[in-house]
Amino acid sequence: MIEIHNLHKSYKMGSNVLHVLKGINFSVKEGELVAIMGSSGSGKSTFLNILGMLDEAEEGLYLLDNVPIKNLNETKAANYRNQFLGFIFQSFNLINYKSATENVALPLYYQGVGRKERNEKALEYLNKVGLGQWADHLPSELSGGQKQRVAIARALAAEPKVLLADEPTGALDTKTSYEVMDIIQTINDSGKTILVVTHEEDIAKMCKRIVHLKDGRIVEDTYVEQVRASQYV
Ligand code: ADP
Ligand code: MG
């Protein structure tokens, strides 16, 4: 699903160059649930943003579903992004003046799906994350955990092949974090490939594989016995 060879990324600030990713080799098969760990500033978000085509590496090879991701024009990049990738962020990134349904339906609008179908689909995915009753509510009327579930429904509605989550539990208390991980595990159980950036050990252990980033390199990459979140919720 994902194949990365010798990926490098630096940020230039004036005459200084910050070499953040120093030759990453990494691949992910369909159906994996991978945690990307590392201390703050280790390049986790940079890496995920490159995987998510929100940023580009200056060196290396990136294949997403066998398609080389490099030098794509804006339209092509946007198409691949819509077709392949769903995003979940620590800060939810919901639109405040739109209801839960409207937030979930928005990516479908950009895909050209008609109003009736997008609202039906939005409701279907809100039901999947247990929020059918909250469809007409605004984000300000929802708890943090509920907001993240809306964001998960929004990411799923476009039926991406890969879900990318950057610290999805970073703004949530422990119990709510486990509820969100329970949903992420359930989605993965049905075969969806998911990458979760986290710096929390307990969250990483709820994935099936843990990759450690340090000083711009992968220093550890191990398959683990998955801890189920459902036992805590
Ligand atoms: P993490 O998500 O692991 O905390 P990041 O990928 O956000 O790490 O950042 C890695 C390093 O790159 C940090 O030192 C950060 O300050 C720097 N960095 C991130 N984004 C930029 C940017 N747009 N411009 C300059 N430096 C950046
Ligand atoms: Mg980060």
Short mmCIF file of C-alpha atoms and ligand atoms in Angstrom, two decimals:
data_model
loop_
_atom_site.label_atom_id
_atom_site.label_comp_id
_atom_site.label_asym_id
_atom_site.label_seq_id
_atom_site.Cartn_x
_atom_site.Cartn_y
_atom_site.Cartn_z
CA MET A 1 0.00 0.00 0.00
CA ILE A 2 2.81 2.37 1.03
CA GLU A 3 6.44 2.07 -0.01
CA ILE A 4 9.15 4.53 0.97
CA HIS A 5 12.82 4.39 -0.04
CA ASN A 6 15.56 6.63 1.30
CA LEU A 7 13.33 9.58 2.10
CA HIS A 8 14.98 12.85 3.11
CA LYS A 9 13.39 16.08 4.26
CA SER A 10 14.97 19.28 5.50
CA TYR A 11 13.67 22.69 6.43
CA LYS A 12 15.69 25.71 5.43
CA MET A 13 15.60 28.72 7.71
CA GLY A 14 17.82 31.47 6.41
CA SER A 15 21.28 29.98 6.15
CA ASN A 16 20.41 27.13 8.53
CA VAL A 17 19.22 23.75 7.33
CA LEU A 18 17.35 21.43 9.67
CA HIS A 19 17.64 17.86 8.37
CA VAL A 20 14.46 16.28 9.81
CA LEU A 21 14.16 12.95 7.93
CA LYS A 22 17.49 11.31 7.10
CA GLY A 23 16.88 8.37 4.83
CA ILE A 24 13.67 6.65 5.83
CA ASN A 25 12.91 3.17 4.45
CA PHE A 26 9.43 1.98 5.29
CA SER A 27 6.57 0.02 3.85
CA VAL A 28 3.02 -0.70 4.94
CA LYS A 29 0.79 -3.49 3.66
CA GLU A 30 -2.94 -3.29 3.28
CA GLY A 31 -4.77 -3.80 6.57
CA GLU A 32 -1.94 -2.80 8.89
CA LEU A 33 -2.41 -0.61 11.98
CA VAL A 34 0.90 1.15 12.56
CA ALA A 35 1.94 3.47 15.39
CA ILE A 36 4.61 6.04 14.62
CA MET A 37 6.33 7.04 17.85
CA GLY A 38 9.09 9.40 18.81
CA SER A 39 9.73 12.35 21.07
CA SER A 40 8.44 15.81 20.27
CA GLY A 41 10.33 17.27 17.32
CA SER A 42 11.48 13.87 16.03
CA GLY A 43 9.73 14.43 12.69
CA LYS A 44 6.54 12.39 13.13
CA SER A 45 4.23 15.05 11.72
CA THR A 46 6.66 15.86 8.93
CA PHE A 47 6.71 12.18 7.97
CA LEU A 48 2.93 11.80 8.14
CA ASN A 49 2.42 14.99 6.12
CA ILE A 50 4.67 13.64 3.38
CA LEU A 51 2.78 10.33 3.42
CA GLY A 52 -0.43 12.37 3.24
CA MET A 53 0.84 14.42 0.29
CA LEU A 54 0.47 17.59 2.32
CA ASP A 55 4.21 18.11 1.98
CA GLU A 56 6.93 16.80 -0.33
CA ALA A 57 10.30 15.22 0.39
CA GLU A 58 13.31 16.52 -1.53
CA GLU A 59 14.84 13.09 -1.96
CA GLY A 60 13.61 9.52 -2.02
CA LEU A 61 10.90 7.40 -3.52
CA TYR A 62 7.30 7.25 -2.34
CA LEU A 63 4.82 4.82 -3.86
CA LEU A 64 1.20 4.97 -2.73
CA ASP A 65 -0.79 2.01 -4.03
CA ASN A 66 1.99 1.58 -6.62
CA VAL A 67 1.67 5.16 -7.85
CA PRO A 68 4.89 7.22 -7.59
CA ILE A 69 4.09 10.38 -5.67
CA LYS A 70 6.39 13.00 -7.04
CA ASN A 71 6.10 16.13 -9.14
CA LEU A 72 2.35 15.72 -9.47
CA ASN A 73 0.47 18.81 -10.51
CA GLU A 74 -2.01 20.30 -8.02
CA THR A 75 -5.07 18.68 -9.58
CA LYS A 76 -3.53 15.24 -9.75
CA ALA A 77 -2.22 15.51 -6.20
CA ALA A 78 -5.63 16.60 -4.94
CA ASN A 79 -7.28 13.71 -6.77
CA TYR A 80 -4.92 11.13 -5.28
CA ARG A 81 -5.34 12.68 -1.86
CA ASN A 82 -9.15 12.47 -2.11
CA GLN A 83 -9.08 8.98 -3.52
CA PHE A 84 -6.46 7.43 -1.24
CA LEU A 85 -6.19 9.33 2.01
CA GLY A 86 -8.26 10.31 5.02
CA PHE A 87 -6.90 12.55 7.77
CA ILE A 88 -7.55 12.78 11.49
CA PHE A 89 -5.88 15.54 13.52
CA GLN A 90 -5.31 16.18 17.21
CA SER A 91 -7.35 19.40 16.98
CA PHE A 92 -10.25 17.75 15.08
CA ASN A 93 -10.32 20.52 12.44
CA LEU A 94 -14.11 20.65 12.23
CA ILE A 95 -15.92 23.65 10.81
CA ASN A 96 -17.57 25.36 13.77
CA TYR A 97 -20.67 26.75 12.07
CA LYS A 98 -21.54 23.46 10.35
CA SER A 99 -23.45 20.57 11.94
CA ALA A 100 -21.90 17.13 12.44
CA THR A 101 -23.66 15.90 9.29
CA GLU A 102 -22.46 18.88 7.24
CA ASN A 103 -18.90 18.40 8.44
CA VAL A 104 -18.92 14.72 7.48
CA ALA A 105 -20.60 15.49 4.13
CA LEU A 106 -18.08 18.16 3.12
CA PRO A 107 -15.44 15.91 1.49
CA LEU A 108 -18.26 14.27 -0.47
CA TYR A 109 -19.33 17.70 -1.72
CA TYR A 110 -15.79 18.18 -3.05
CA GLN A 111 -16.05 14.78 -4.72
CA GLY A 112 -19.13 16.00 -6.56
CA VAL A 113 -21.61 13.76 -4.71
CA GLY A 114 -25.16 15.15 -4.79
CA ARG A 115 -26.80 16.59 -1.66
CA LYS A 116 -29.19 13.73 -0.90
CA GLU A 117 -26.55 11.03 -1.26
CA ARG A 118 -23.96 12.95 0.73
CA ASN A 119 -26.33 13.52 3.62
CA GLU A 120 -27.34 9.87 3.63
CA LYS A 121 -23.72 8.79 3.60
CA ALA A 122 -22.79 11.29 6.29
CA LEU A 123 -25.51 9.92 8.54
CA GLU A 124 -24.42 6.35 7.81
CA TYR A 125 -20.87 7.14 8.95
CA LEU A 126 -22.04 9.12 11.97
CA ASN A 127 -24.02 6.03 12.95
CA LYS A 128 -20.88 3.92 12.54
CA VAL A 129 -19.06 6.04 15.13
CA GLY A 130 -22.11 6.02 17.40
CA LEU A 131 -23.16 9.62 16.81
CA GLY A 132 -26.39 9.24 14.82
CA GLN A 133 -28.28 11.08 17.57
CA TRP A 134 -25.90 14.05 17.32
CA ALA A 135 -26.15 14.56 13.57
CA ASP A 136 -27.72 18.03 13.79
CA HIS A 137 -25.47 19.34 16.53
CA LEU A 138 -22.71 21.89 16.09
CA PRO A 139 -19.14 21.02 17.17
CA SER A 140 -19.49 23.46 20.09
CA GLU A 141 -22.27 21.25 21.45
CA LEU A 142 -20.09 18.12 21.39
CA SER A 143 -17.44 16.80 23.79
CA GLY A 144 -13.84 16.37 22.65
CA GLY A 145 -14.33 12.65 22.13
CA GLN A 146 -17.49 13.24 20.12
CA LYS A 147 -15.72 15.84 17.97
CA GLN A 148 -12.97 13.35 17.19
CA ARG A 149 -15.59 10.75 16.26
CA VAL A 150 -17.15 13.26 13.84
CA ALA A 151 -13.67 13.81 12.37
CA ILE A 152 -13.22 10.03 12.01
CA ALA A 153 -16.61 9.76 10.28
CA ARG A 154 -15.59 12.60 7.96
CA ALA A 155 -12.31 10.84 7.11
CA LEU A 156 -14.15 7.56 6.42
CA ALA A 157 -16.99 9.03 4.37
CA ALA A 158 -14.74 9.57 1.37
CA GLU A 159 -13.78 5.87 1.57
CA PRO A 160 -10.01 6.35 1.52
CA LYS A 161 -7.61 3.41 1.26
CA VAL A 162 -5.43 4.73 4.08
CA LEU A 163 -6.29 6.67 7.24
CA LEU A 164 -3.58 8.95 8.64
CA ALA A 165 -4.04 10.15 12.21
CA ASP A 166 -1.67 12.70 13.80
CA GLU A 167 -1.95 12.43 17.60
CA PRO A 168 -5.68 11.64 17.37
CA THR A 169 -5.89 11.26 21.16
CA GLY A 170 -3.50 14.08 21.99
CA ALA A 171 -6.26 16.43 23.18
CA LEU A 172 -8.33 13.79 25.01
CA ASP A 173 -8.35 12.33 28.51
CA THR A 174 -7.35 8.68 28.96
CA LYS A 175 -10.83 7.14 28.93
CA THR A 176 -11.91 9.16 25.89
CA SER A 177 -8.60 8.30 24.18
CA TYR A 178 -9.36 4.60 24.59
CA GLU A 179 -12.88 5.10 23.20
CA VAL A 180 -11.35 6.72 20.11
CA MET A 181 -8.77 3.89 19.83
CA ASP A 182 -11.62 1.38 20.12
CA ILE A 183 -13.21 2.96 17.04
CA ILE A 184 -9.87 3.05 15.21
CA GLN A 185 -9.33 -0.66 16.00
CA THR A 186 -12.83 -1.53 14.80
CA ILE A 187 -12.22 0.30 11.51
CA ASN A 188 -8.91 -1.54 11.14
CA ASP A 189 -10.63 -4.88 11.93
CA SER A 190 -12.68 -4.38 8.79
CA GLY A 191 -9.46 -4.12 6.79
CA LYS A 192 -8.64 -0.42 6.57
CA THR A 193 -4.95 0.51 6.62
CA ILE A 194 -4.28 3.03 9.40
CA LEU A 195 -1.21 4.95 10.60
CA VAL A 196 -1.36 6.62 14.00
CA VAL A 197 1.23 9.13 15.17
CA THR A 198 1.46 9.19 18.96
CA HIS A 199 3.99 9.78 21.70
CA GLU A 200 1.95 7.75 24.20
CA GLU A 201 3.10 4.18 24.86
CA ASP A 202 -0.39 2.89 25.80
CA ILE A 203 -1.88 4.21 22.56
CA ALA A 204 0.96 2.73 20.48
CA LYS A 205 0.36 -0.69 22.08
CA MET A 206 -3.19 -0.62 20.74
CA CYS A 207 -1.72 -0.77 17.23
CA LYS A 208 -0.26 -3.91 15.63
CA ARG A 209 3.14 -2.53 14.80
CA ILE A 210 5.27 0.18 16.41
CA VAL A 211 7.79 2.26 14.50
CA HIS A 212 10.18 4.49 16.44
CA LEU A 213 11.61 7.65 14.89
CA LYS A 214 14.73 9.15 16.40
CA ASP A 215 17.04 11.82 15.04
CA GLY A 216 15.46 11.52 11.62
CA ARG A 217 15.77 7.75 11.33
CA ILE A 218 13.68 4.68 12.08
CA VAL A 219 15.49 3.05 14.99
CA GLU A 220 12.94 0.34 15.76
CA ASP A 221 10.13 -1.32 13.85
CA THR A 222 8.31 -4.20 15.59
CA TYR A 223 5.08 -6.12 15.34
CA VAL A 224 3.33 -6.35 18.72
CA GLU A 225 0.51 -8.22 20.39
CA GLN A 226 -2.31 -5.71 20.08
CA VAL A 227 -3.93 -4.45 23.29
CA ARG A 228 -7.67 -4.09 22.75
CA ALA A 229 -9.11 -0.73 23.80
CA SER A 230 -12.57 -2.20 24.32
CA GLN A 231 -11.53 -3.73 27.65
CA TYR A 232 -11.10 -0.20 29.05
CA VAL A 233 -14.22 1.51 27.72
P1 ADP B 1 6.94 15.92 15.73
O1 ADP B 1 5.61 15.82 15.04
O2 ADP B 1 7.61 14.59 15.93
O3 ADP B 1 6.85 16.66 17.03
P2 ADP B 1 7.67 17.67 13.53
O4 ADP B 1 7.66 16.83 12.31
O5 ADP B 1 6.51 18.56 13.75
O6 ADP B 1 7.93 16.75 14.80
O7 ADP B 1 8.97 18.57 13.53
C1 ADP B 1 10.28 18.06 13.34
C2 ADP B 1 11.29 19.21 13.37
O8 ADP B 1 11.09 20.04 12.24
C3 ADP B 1 11.12 20.12 14.58
O9 ADP B 1 12.39 20.53 14.99
C4 ADP B 1 10.32 21.28 14.04
O10 ADP B 1 10.61 22.45 14.75
C5 ADP B 1 10.80 21.37 12.61
N1 ADP B 1 9.76 21.85 11.69
C6 ADP B 1 8.54 21.30 11.48
N2 ADP B 1 7.86 21.96 10.54
C7 ADP B 1 8.67 22.97 10.13
C8 ADP B 1 8.53 24.02 9.16
N3 ADP B 1 7.43 24.15 8.41
N4 ADP B 1 9.57 24.88 9.02
C9 ADP B 1 10.68 24.75 9.76
N5 ADP B 1 10.88 23.78 10.67
C10 ADP B 1 9.89 22.90 10.87
MG MG B 2 3.70 16.41 15.57
#
